[in-house]
Amino acid sequence: MAPELMNRLFAERGMDAVLVPISATAGDLEIVVDGLKHMGNLDGFLVTVPHKLALGRQADRLTGAAKMAGSVNAMRREPDGAWLGDNFDGQGFVRGLLSAGHSIAGKRFTLVGAGGAGVSIAAAILGAGASALSIVDVEHSRAQALVVRLGAHWPDLARASDSPDPASDVVVNATPLGLRETDPLPFAIDGLKPDVVIADIIMKPPQTRLLRESARRGMRTHPGLPMLAEQIPLYREFFRIP
């Protein structure tokens, strides 16, 4: 969906530019990115799952947000030829949640998925004033590592857990589960508060099985598209689009 939104922006601005999707396996990623960096007419590119963590290691420089996340979802060519990586997932998620009328400050959150997007979202949630954050990941060590990283900036607010905190005001799915209709739910929704907000960062399908099942139980839901839509102005600034 990013190419559609960005190409619309280019057209509105009368720019001779285009964003095209490129598919690369993990094994070919380094070769593909090296080739992209050598293209003289390429000003930058966006990065999606599952390559955000790997691309963080291929950037020449990282912004503060990208260093915090340890991953990137956007890279641009600097005037000296170096490649700068940034990550706007967290800002986009927070902006999207707030624009939908949900609160963050003083609220208890559970984040399911401590990958590239999840790390960025975790930092943004705490930066926006959340009172507590439980982090769940199939690799418990990855959740624990994120707790340690966050603790350097927000002591005692984050903890690793095996399942969502039943007292959570918001539970966020930052895993790929839900991209396919046959995927299992990323976490059990039974036992959560009736007024909990279930948020998903998956954009296609716009209504994942998780969101549908939650809505059937009367829970409030928040889809993934606002996270991307709220990143477009950030991309515009990052890529210096007039």
PDB file of C-alpha atoms in Angstrom:
ATOM      1  CA  MET A   1       0.000   0.000   0.000  1.00  0.00           C
ATOM      2  CA  ALA A   2       2.969   2.341   0.480  1.00  0.00           C
ATOM      3  CA  PRO A   3       3.666   2.548  -3.286  1.00  0.00           C
ATOM      4  CA  GLU A   4       0.050   3.535  -3.924  1.00  0.00           C
ATOM      5  CA  LEU A   5       0.107   6.288  -1.302  1.00  0.00           C
ATOM      6  CA  MET A   6       3.573   7.606  -2.163  1.00  0.00           C
ATOM      7  CA  ASN A   7       2.993   7.583  -5.921  1.00  0.00           C
ATOM      8  CA  ARG A   8      -0.196   9.554  -5.356  1.00  0.00           C
ATOM      9  CA  LEU A   9       1.872  12.092  -3.421  1.00  0.00           C
ATOM     10  CA  PHE A  10       4.459  12.296  -6.216  1.00  0.00           C
ATOM     11  CA  ALA A  11       1.691  12.938  -8.754  1.00  0.00           C
ATOM     12  CA  GLU A  12       0.109  15.630  -6.588  1.00  0.00           C
ATOM     13  CA  ARG A  13       3.483  17.359  -6.296  1.00  0.00           C
ATOM     14  CA  GLY A  14       4.234  17.053 -10.012  1.00  0.00           C
ATOM     15  CA  MET A  15       7.385  15.069  -9.288  1.00  0.00           C
ATOM     16  CA  ASP A  16       9.167  12.837 -11.781  1.00  0.00           C
ATOM     17  CA  ALA A  17       9.478  10.024  -9.236  1.00  0.00           C
ATOM     18  CA  VAL A  18       8.036   6.590  -8.568  1.00  0.00           C
ATOM     19  CA  LEU A  19       8.055   4.056  -5.738  1.00  0.00           C
ATOM     20  CA  VAL A  20       8.106   0.466  -6.974  1.00  0.00           C
ATOM     21  CA  PRO A  21       7.869  -2.756  -4.927  1.00  0.00           C
ATOM     22  CA  ILE A  22      10.903  -5.061  -4.912  1.00  0.00           C
ATOM     23  CA  SER A  23      10.905  -8.587  -3.507  1.00  0.00           C
ATOM     24  CA  ALA A  24      14.068 -10.096  -2.032  1.00  0.00           C
ATOM     25  CA  THR A  25      14.737 -13.196   0.021  1.00  0.00           C
ATOM     26  CA  ALA A  26      16.787 -12.971   3.193  1.00  0.00           C
ATOM     27  CA  GLY A  27      19.612 -14.802   1.434  1.00  0.00           C
ATOM     28  CA  ASP A  28      19.687 -12.309  -1.437  1.00  0.00           C
ATOM     29  CA  LEU A  29      19.021  -9.183   0.614  1.00  0.00           C
ATOM     30  CA  GLU A  30      22.604  -7.976   0.965  1.00  0.00           C
ATOM     31  CA  ILE A  31      23.228  -8.321  -2.780  1.00  0.00           C
ATOM     32  CA  VAL A  32      19.945  -6.602  -3.656  1.00  0.00           C
ATOM     33  CA  VAL A  33      20.556  -3.680  -1.293  1.00  0.00           C
ATOM     34  CA  ASP A  34      24.130  -3.272  -2.506  1.00  0.00           C
ATOM     35  CA  GLY A  35      22.799  -3.042  -6.055  1.00  0.00           C
ATOM     36  CA  LEU A  36      20.191  -0.467  -5.034  1.00  0.00           C
ATOM     37  CA  LYS A  37      22.842   1.664  -3.355  1.00  0.00           C
ATOM     38  CA  HIS A  38      24.777   1.799  -6.628  1.00  0.00           C
ATOM     39  CA  MET A  39      21.807   3.057  -8.660  1.00  0.00           C
ATOM     40  CA  GLY A  40      22.526   6.676  -9.510  1.00  0.00           C
ATOM     41  CA  ASN A  41      18.886   7.717  -9.792  1.00  0.00           C
ATOM     42  CA  LEU A  42      17.712   6.163  -6.521  1.00  0.00           C
ATOM     43  CA  ASP A  43      17.187   8.671  -3.702  1.00  0.00           C
ATOM     44  CA  GLY A  44      15.890   6.209  -1.124  1.00  0.00           C
ATOM     45  CA  PHE A  45      13.693   3.234  -0.348  1.00  0.00           C
ATOM     46  CA  LEU A  46      11.238   1.886   2.200  1.00  0.00           C
ATOM     47  CA  VAL A  47      11.687  -1.400   4.046  1.00  0.00           C
ATOM     48  CA  THR A  48       9.031  -3.834   5.230  1.00  0.00           C
ATOM     49  CA  VAL A  49       8.886  -7.184   7.029  1.00  0.00           C
ATOM     50  CA  PRO A  50      10.924  -9.272   7.420  1.00  0.00           C
ATOM     51  CA  HIS A  51      13.935  -7.127   6.511  1.00  0.00           C
ATOM     52  CA  LYS A  52      13.777  -4.163   8.912  1.00  0.00           C
ATOM     53  CA  LEU A  53      16.322  -5.549  11.359  1.00  0.00           C
ATOM     54  CA  ALA A  54      18.738  -6.630   8.620  1.00  0.00           C
ATOM     55  CA  LEU A  55      18.576  -3.249   6.868  1.00  0.00           C
ATOM     56  CA  GLY A  56      19.448  -1.554  10.130  1.00  0.00           C
ATOM     57  CA  ARG A  57      22.844  -3.216   9.820  1.00  0.00           C
ATOM     58  CA  GLN A  58      23.311  -2.077   6.222  1.00  0.00           C
ATOM     59  CA  ALA A  59      22.773   1.630   6.819  1.00  0.00           C
ATOM     60  CA  ASP A  60      25.865   3.823   7.044  1.00  0.00           C
ATOM     61  CA  ARG A  61      24.188   6.026   9.657  1.00  0.00           C
ATOM     62  CA  LEU A  62      21.122   5.715  11.869  1.00  0.00           C
ATOM     63  CA  THR A  63      18.848   8.302  13.423  1.00  0.00           C
ATOM     64  CA  GLY A  64      18.117   8.183  17.141  1.00  0.00           C
ATOM     65  CA  ALA A  65      14.809   6.414  16.524  1.00  0.00           C
ATOM     66  CA  ALA A  66      16.469   3.793  14.319  1.00  0.00           C
ATOM     67  CA  LYS A  67      19.229   3.200  16.869  1.00  0.00           C
ATOM     68  CA  MET A  68      16.617   2.735  19.575  1.00  0.00           C
ATOM     69  CA  ALA A  69      14.643   0.302  17.419  1.00  0.00           C
ATOM     70  CA  GLY A  70      17.690  -1.466  16.039  1.00  0.00           C
ATOM     71  CA  SER A  71      15.868  -1.515  12.706  1.00  0.00           C
ATOM     72  CA  VAL A  72      14.883   0.764   9.833  1.00  0.00           C
ATOM     73  CA  ASN A  73      11.868   1.132   7.588  1.00  0.00           C
ATOM     74  CA  ALA A  74      13.236   3.973   5.455  1.00  0.00           C
ATOM     75  CA  MET A  75      16.652   4.779   3.996  1.00  0.00           C
ATOM     76  CA  ARG A  76      17.803   7.818   2.042  1.00  0.00           C
ATOM     77  CA  ARG A  77      20.954   8.823   0.209  1.00  0.00           C
ATOM     78  CA  GLU A  78      22.779  11.710   1.884  1.00  0.00           C
ATOM     79  CA  PRO A  79      24.636  14.440  -0.065  1.00  0.00           C
ATOM     80  CA  ASP A  80      27.963  12.737   0.711  1.00  0.00           C
ATOM     81  CA  GLY A  81      26.684   9.430  -0.665  1.00  0.00           C
ATOM     82  CA  ALA A  82      26.160   7.761   2.713  1.00  0.00           C
ATOM     83  CA  TRP A  83      22.862   5.998   3.458  1.00  0.00           C
ATOM     84  CA  LEU A  84      20.841   7.164   6.461  1.00  0.00           C
ATOM     85  CA  GLY A  85      18.331   4.793   8.063  1.00  0.00           C
ATOM     86  CA  ASP A  86      15.298   5.832  10.099  1.00  0.00           C
ATOM     87  CA  ASN A  87      12.276   4.082  11.573  1.00  0.00           C
ATOM     88  CA  PHE A  88       8.836   5.702  11.592  1.00  0.00           C
ATOM     89  CA  ASP A  89       6.734   2.695  12.641  1.00  0.00           C
ATOM     90  CA  GLY A  90       6.458   3.841  16.235  1.00  0.00           C
ATOM     91  CA  GLN A  91       5.554   7.433  15.427  1.00  0.00           C
ATOM     92  CA  GLY A  92       3.065   6.267  12.826  1.00  0.00           C
ATOM     93  CA  PHE A  93       1.392   3.861  15.223  1.00  0.00           C
ATOM     94  CA  VAL A  94       1.106   6.427  18.022  1.00  0.00           C
ATOM     95  CA  ARG A  95      -0.249   9.090  15.681  1.00  0.00           C
ATOM     96  CA  GLY A  96      -2.755   6.651  14.222  1.00  0.00           C
ATOM     97  CA  LEU A  97      -3.969   5.516  17.627  1.00  0.00           C
ATOM     98  CA  LEU A  98      -4.380   9.083  18.874  1.00  0.00           C
ATOM     99  CA  SER A  99      -6.102  10.243  15.685  1.00  0.00           C
ATOM    100  CA  ALA A 100      -8.675   7.472  16.186  1.00  0.00           C
ATOM    101  CA  GLY A 101      -9.538   8.917  19.584  1.00  0.00           C
ATOM    102  CA  HIS A 102      -7.692   6.418  21.771  1.00  0.00           C
ATOM    103  CA  SER A 103      -5.508   7.443  24.703  1.00  0.00           C
ATOM    104  CA  ILE A 104      -1.928   6.437  25.461  1.00  0.00           C
ATOM    105  CA  ALA A 105      -0.810   8.509  28.451  1.00  0.00           C
ATOM    106  CA  GLY A 106      -1.424   6.658  31.698  1.00  0.00           C
ATOM    107  CA  LYS A 107      -2.656   3.503  29.940  1.00  0.00           C
ATOM    108  CA  ARG A 108      -1.426  -0.072  30.299  1.00  0.00           C
ATOM    109  CA  PHE A 109      -0.250  -1.706  27.061  1.00  0.00           C
ATOM    110  CA  THR A 110       0.684  -5.180  25.908  1.00  0.00           C
ATOM    111  CA  LEU A 111       2.812  -5.516  22.778  1.00  0.00           C
ATOM    112  CA  VAL A 112       2.831  -8.918  21.084  1.00  0.00           C
ATOM    113  CA  GLY A 113       5.835  -9.199  18.773  1.00  0.00           C
ATOM    114  CA  ALA A 114       9.284  -7.762  19.520  1.00  0.00           C
ATOM    115  CA  GLY A 115      10.568  -7.637  15.944  1.00  0.00           C
ATOM    116  CA  GLY A 116      11.593  -4.614  13.885  1.00  0.00           C
ATOM    117  CA  ALA A 117       8.235  -2.831  13.995  1.00  0.00           C
ATOM    118  CA  GLY A 118       7.480  -3.930  17.544  1.00  0.00           C
ATOM    119  CA  VAL A 119      10.656  -2.422  18.984  1.00  0.00           C
ATOM    120  CA  SER A 120       9.908   0.935  17.375  1.00  0.00           C
ATOM    121  CA  ILE A 121       6.296   0.845  18.581  1.00  0.00           C
ATOM    122  CA  ALA A 122       7.346  -0.081  22.121  1.00  0.00           C
ATOM    123  CA  ALA A 123       9.627   2.947  22.391  1.00  0.00           C
ATOM    124  CA  ALA A 124       6.993   5.266  20.932  1.00  0.00           C
ATOM    125  CA  ILE A 125       4.294   3.986  23.315  1.00  0.00           C
ATOM    126  CA  LEU A 126       6.445   4.623  26.377  1.00  0.00           C
ATOM    127  CA  GLY A 127       7.584   7.938  24.955  1.00  0.00           C
ATOM    128  CA  ALA A 128       3.927   8.946  24.666  1.00  0.00           C
ATOM    129  CA  GLY A 129       3.357   8.336  28.358  1.00  0.00           C
ATOM    130  CA  ALA A 130       2.047   4.775  28.738  1.00  0.00           C
ATOM    131  CA  SER A 131       2.114   3.703  32.382  1.00  0.00           C
ATOM    132  CA  ALA A 132       3.114   0.069  31.777  1.00  0.00           C
ATOM    133  CA  LEU A 133       4.122  -2.165  28.874  1.00  0.00           C
ATOM    134  CA  SER A 134       4.080  -5.963  28.805  1.00  0.00           C
ATOM    135  CA  ILE A 135       6.051  -7.496  25.933  1.00  0.00           C
ATOM    136  CA  VAL A 136       5.202 -10.934  24.558  1.00  0.00           C
ATOM    137  CA  ASP A 137       7.249 -12.766  21.933  1.00  0.00           C
ATOM    138  CA  VAL A 138       7.571 -16.402  20.897  1.00  0.00           C
ATOM    139  CA  GLU A 139      11.283 -15.922  21.577  1.00  0.00           C
ATOM    140  CA  HIS A 140      11.146 -14.930  25.240  1.00  0.00           C
ATOM    141  CA  SER A 141      14.791 -13.870  25.153  1.00  0.00           C
ATOM    142  CA  ARG A 142      13.944 -11.289  22.495  1.00  0.00           C
ATOM    143  CA  ALA A 143      11.218  -9.823  24.704  1.00  0.00           C
ATOM    144  CA  GLN A 144      13.638  -9.714  27.632  1.00  0.00           C
ATOM    145  CA  ALA A 145      16.293  -8.002  25.509  1.00  0.00           C
ATOM    146  CA  LEU A 146      13.781  -5.332  24.520  1.00  0.00           C
ATOM    147  CA  VAL A 147      12.853  -4.780  28.173  1.00  0.00           C
ATOM    148  CA  VAL A 148      16.520  -4.153  28.970  1.00  0.00           C
ATOM    149  CA  ARG A 149      16.865  -1.723  26.068  1.00  0.00           C
ATOM    150  CA  LEU A 150      13.740   0.197  27.031  1.00  0.00           C
ATOM    151  CA  GLY A 151      14.750   0.227  30.688  1.00  0.00           C
ATOM    152  CA  ALA A 152      17.709   2.463  29.895  1.00  0.00           C
ATOM    153  CA  HIS A 153      15.230   5.200  28.937  1.00  0.00           C
ATOM    154  CA  TRP A 154      12.061   4.273  30.869  1.00  0.00           C
ATOM    155  CA  PRO A 155      13.080   2.357  34.020  1.00  0.00           C
ATOM    156  CA  ASP A 156      10.623  -0.164  35.471  1.00  0.00           C
ATOM    157  CA  LEU A 157       7.847   0.448  32.913  1.00  0.00           C
ATOM    158  CA  ALA A 158       8.367  -2.591  30.663  1.00  0.00           C
ATOM    159  CA  ARG A 159       8.375  -6.297  31.483  1.00  0.00           C
ATOM    160  CA  ALA A 160       8.547  -9.516  29.484  1.00  0.00           C
ATOM    161  CA  SER A 161       5.544 -11.825  29.695  1.00  0.00           C
ATOM    162  CA  ASP A 162       4.280 -15.089  28.251  1.00  0.00           C
ATOM    163  CA  SER A 163       0.797 -13.706  27.554  1.00  0.00           C
ATOM    164  CA  PRO A 164      -1.023 -10.356  27.421  1.00  0.00           C
ATOM    165  CA  ASP A 165      -1.600  -8.578  30.719  1.00  0.00           C
ATOM    166  CA  PRO A 166      -5.323  -9.052  31.565  1.00  0.00           C
ATOM    167  CA  ALA A 167      -5.373  -5.479  32.901  1.00  0.00           C
ATOM    168  CA  SER A 168      -4.169  -4.015  29.596  1.00  0.00           C
ATOM    169  CA  ASP A 169      -6.073  -1.071  28.177  1.00  0.00           C
ATOM    170  CA  VAL A 170      -4.564  -1.695  24.733  1.00  0.00           C
ATOM    171  CA  VAL A 171      -3.115  -4.890  23.228  1.00  0.00           C
ATOM    172  CA  VAL A 172      -1.104  -4.529  20.019  1.00  0.00           C
ATOM    173  CA  ASN A 173      -0.368  -7.270  17.494  1.00  0.00           C
ATOM    174  CA  ALA A 174       3.032  -6.511  15.970  1.00  0.00           C
ATOM    175  CA  THR A 175       3.537 -10.019  14.556  1.00  0.00           C
ATOM    176  CA  PRO A 176       2.922 -11.176  10.958  1.00  0.00           C
ATOM    177  CA  LEU A 177       0.103 -13.459  12.153  1.00  0.00           C
ATOM    178  CA  GLY A 178      -3.022 -12.344  10.349  1.00  0.00           C
ATOM    179  CA  LEU A 179      -1.540 -11.761   6.920  1.00  0.00           C
ATOM    180  CA  ARG A 180      -3.142 -15.055   5.874  1.00  0.00           C
ATOM    181  CA  GLU A 181      -6.674 -16.102   6.709  1.00  0.00           C
ATOM    182  CA  THR A 182      -5.388 -19.474   7.900  1.00  0.00           C
ATOM    183  CA  ASP A 183      -3.056 -17.918  10.487  1.00  0.00           C
ATOM    184  CA  PRO A 184      -3.860 -18.620  14.133  1.00  0.00           C
ATOM    185  CA  LEU A 185      -4.665 -15.705  16.409  1.00  0.00           C
ATOM    186  CA  PRO A 186      -1.438 -14.067  17.662  1.00  0.00           C
ATOM    187  CA  PHE A 187      -2.752 -14.192  21.230  1.00  0.00           C
ATOM    188  CA  ALA A 188      -5.815 -15.320  23.175  1.00  0.00           C
ATOM    189  CA  ILE A 189      -8.398 -12.573  23.593  1.00  0.00           C
ATOM    190  CA  ASP A 190     -10.465 -14.402  26.194  1.00  0.00           C
ATOM    191  CA  GLY A 191      -9.774 -13.013  29.648  1.00  0.00           C
ATOM    192  CA  LEU A 192      -8.994  -9.470  28.495  1.00  0.00           C
ATOM    193  CA  LYS A 193     -11.014  -6.507  29.762  1.00  0.00           C
ATOM    194  CA  PRO A 194     -14.315  -5.912  27.904  1.00  0.00           C
ATOM    195  CA  ASP A 195     -13.305  -2.327  27.123  1.00  0.00           C
ATOM    196  CA  VAL A 196      -9.812  -3.215  25.899  1.00  0.00           C
ATOM    197  CA  VAL A 197      -8.625  -1.842  22.553  1.00  0.00           C
ATOM    198  CA  ILE A 198      -7.238  -4.527  20.227  1.00  0.00           C
ATOM    199  CA  ALA A 199      -4.845  -2.968  17.724  1.00  0.00           C
ATOM    200  CA  ASP A 200      -3.260  -4.639  14.702  1.00  0.00           C
ATOM    201  CA  ILE A 201      -0.446  -3.281  12.545  1.00  0.00           C
ATOM    202  CA  ILE A 202      -1.297  -5.550   9.594  1.00  0.00           C
ATOM    203  CA  MET A 203      -2.712  -3.517   6.710  1.00  0.00           C
ATOM    204  CA  LYS A 204      -3.804  -6.255   4.317  1.00  0.00           C
ATOM    205  CA  PRO A 205      -6.338  -7.581   4.973  1.00  0.00           C
ATOM    206  CA  PRO A 206      -7.688  -4.389   6.590  1.00  0.00           C
ATOM    207  CA  GLN A 207      -9.815  -6.457   8.975  1.00  0.00           C
ATOM    208  CA  THR A 208      -7.728  -9.360  10.211  1.00  0.00           C
ATOM    209  CA  ARG A 209      -9.182 -12.383  11.935  1.00  0.00           C
ATOM    210  CA  LEU A 210      -7.940 -10.933  15.232  1.00  0.00           C
ATOM    211  CA  LEU A 211      -9.907  -7.725  14.713  1.00  0.00           C
ATOM    212  CA  ARG A 212     -13.035  -9.563  13.598  1.00  0.00           C
ATOM    213  CA  GLU A 213     -12.979 -11.972  16.535  1.00  0.00           C
ATOM    214  CA  SER A 214     -12.400  -9.093  18.949  1.00  0.00           C
ATOM    215  CA  ALA A 215     -15.238  -7.038  17.482  1.00  0.00           C
ATOM    216  CA  ARG A 216     -17.590 -10.006  17.853  1.00  0.00           C
ATOM    217  CA  ARG A 217     -16.864  -9.952  21.567  1.00  0.00           C
ATOM    218  CA  GLY A 218     -17.694  -6.260  21.759  1.00  0.00           C
ATOM    219  CA  MET A 219     -14.092  -5.105  22.080  1.00  0.00           C
ATOM    220  CA  ARG A 220     -12.907  -1.921  20.435  1.00  0.00           C
ATOM    221  CA  THR A 221     -10.528  -2.468  17.525  1.00  0.00           C
ATOM    222  CA  HIS A 222      -7.916  -0.413  15.702  1.00  0.00           C
ATOM    223  CA  PRO A 223      -6.704  -1.517  12.219  1.00  0.00           C
ATOM    224  CA  GLY A 224      -3.239  -1.273  10.733  1.00  0.00           C
ATOM    225  CA  LEU A 225      -3.775   1.224   7.916  1.00  0.00           C
ATOM    226  CA  PRO A 226      -3.650   4.374  10.112  1.00  0.00           C
ATOM    227  CA  MET A 227      -0.070   3.499  11.078  1.00  0.00           C
ATOM    228  CA  LEU A 228       0.976   3.721   7.425  1.00  0.00           C
ATOM    229  CA  ALA A 229      -1.201   6.731   6.613  1.00  0.00           C
ATOM    230  CA  GLU A 230       0.325   8.685   9.498  1.00  0.00           C
ATOM    231  CA  GLN A 231       3.829   7.871   8.252  1.00  0.00           C
ATOM    232  CA  ILE A 232       3.311   9.525   4.861  1.00  0.00           C
ATOM    233  CA  PRO A 233       3.944  13.069   6.210  1.00  0.00           C
ATOM    234  CA  LEU A 234       7.010  11.715   8.019  1.00  0.00           C
ATOM    235  CA  TYR A 235       8.291  10.086   4.820  1.00  0.00           C
ATOM    236  CA  ARG A 236       7.690  13.343   2.994  1.00  0.00           C
ATOM    237  CA  GLU A 237       9.915  15.223   5.431  1.00  0.00           C
ATOM    238  CA  PHE A 238      12.551  12.479   5.552  1.00  0.00           C
ATOM    239  CA  PHE A 239      12.870  12.236   1.772  1.00  0.00           C
ATOM    240  CA  ARG A 240      12.720  16.044   1.422  1.00  0.00           C
ATOM    241  CA  ILE A 241       9.614  15.959  -0.771  1.00  0.00           C
ATOM    242  CA  PRO A 242       8.385  19.550  -1.313  1.00  0.00           C
TER     243      PRO A 242
END
